[in-house]
């Protein structure tokens, strides 16, 4: 009996608290939640007029109504399709040109000044030209998004390849690796973190450029929904569309970040 009592005294005790690390992902919700509370209080108190900024409840009701009718899913699906195709194209071209300018000083001297200049052109400035060249179809929208995704990938990869440690290149020469093998086994692995950072930035800019693509000459998409809310003087639709862009863009950013962390072992 004494032994049983000693055993019970060891097993019965304070319950271990869960590790704080388990709740760390929830920290990202603290500030948005606080902003929603402040938003509600400002509108409810009359500090901001409801016709200028609807309450969070009103925006939630609008989103629910759009979702229940099925209209929301059609807009979200077409916008996701445009971002996926446009970002994929921009990432592919950025990878090719970033590799070329990172490896070759001559290619960098030829291409980089032009690309650096084009990088500074605002997204809306491309719209009239793309509409003139490609019409109002999907091609213009996808290519405009591709332009946004291209530059971060190109800049990061070109810089990453150019900054590869000379000692790594010397090791490749010692082992008599060919040019293709050196690229595959030395250069690209060393520049991979830079490429992934560029992809993350490119996907983010793709969401910014899709707004420009859909605000003009579009009949579907979250950007069209935003424009429609402006036309109808519906601030609840405008705010709901903005929040949708924020949510979808954040989801894609989290996905790319997760891939980056897994690949580079962070």
mmCIF file of C-alpha atoms in Angstrom, residues 5 11 23 29 41 48 52 54 73 85 93 98 126 140 151 160 168 175 180 184-185 205 211 232 243 258:
data_model
loop_
_atom_site.group_PDB
_atom_site.id
_atom_site.type_symbol
_atom_site.label_atom_id
_atom_site.label_comp_id
_atom_site.label_asym_id
_atom_site.label_seq_id
_atom_site.Cartn_x
_atom_site.Cartn_y
_atom_site.Cartn_z
ATOM 1 C CA UNK A 5 0.777 5.756 -2.359
ATOM 2 C CA UNK A 11 1.815 10.687 -11.089
ATOM 3 C CA UNK A 23 0.168 29.288 -30.120
ATOM 4 C CA UNK A 29 -4.344 37.191 -35.814
ATOM 5 C CA UNK A 41 -16.205 50.954 -32.794
ATOM 6 C CA UNK A 48 -16.877 57.319 -39.523
ATOM 7 C CA UNK A 52 -18.198 55.624 -46.220
ATOM 8 C CA UNK A 54 -19.655 49.813 -43.463
ATOM 9 C CA UNK A 73 -16.929 31.598 -56.252
ATOM 10 C CA UNK A 85 -1.145 31.512 -65.309
ATOM 11 C CA UNK A 93 10.694 34.132 -68.044
ATOM 12 C CA UNK A 98 17.846 36.038 -64.407
ATOM 13 C CA UNK A 126 0.852 49.059 -69.058
ATOM 14 C CA UNK A 140 -3.834 40.960 -72.009
ATOM 15 C CA UNK A 151 10.758 41.487 -62.032
ATOM 16 C CA UNK A 160 21.868 35.369 -56.324
ATOM 17 C CA UNK A 168 32.136 26.782 -54.797
ATOM 18 C CA UNK A 175 35.999 17.961 -59.880
ATOM 19 C CA UNK A 180 25.624 22.093 -67.245
ATOM 20 C CA UNK A 184 22.757 21.948 -61.753
ATOM 21 C CA UNK A 185 24.885 20.900 -58.789
ATOM 22 C CA UNK A 205 3.133 41.566 -57.195
ATOM 23 C CA UNK A 211 -6.241 44.392 -59.773
ATOM 24 C CA UNK A 232 -23.093 50.862 -57.613
ATOM 25 C CA UNK A 243 -10.476 41.891 -47.957
ATOM 26 C CA UNK A 258 6.109 27.093 -46.637
#
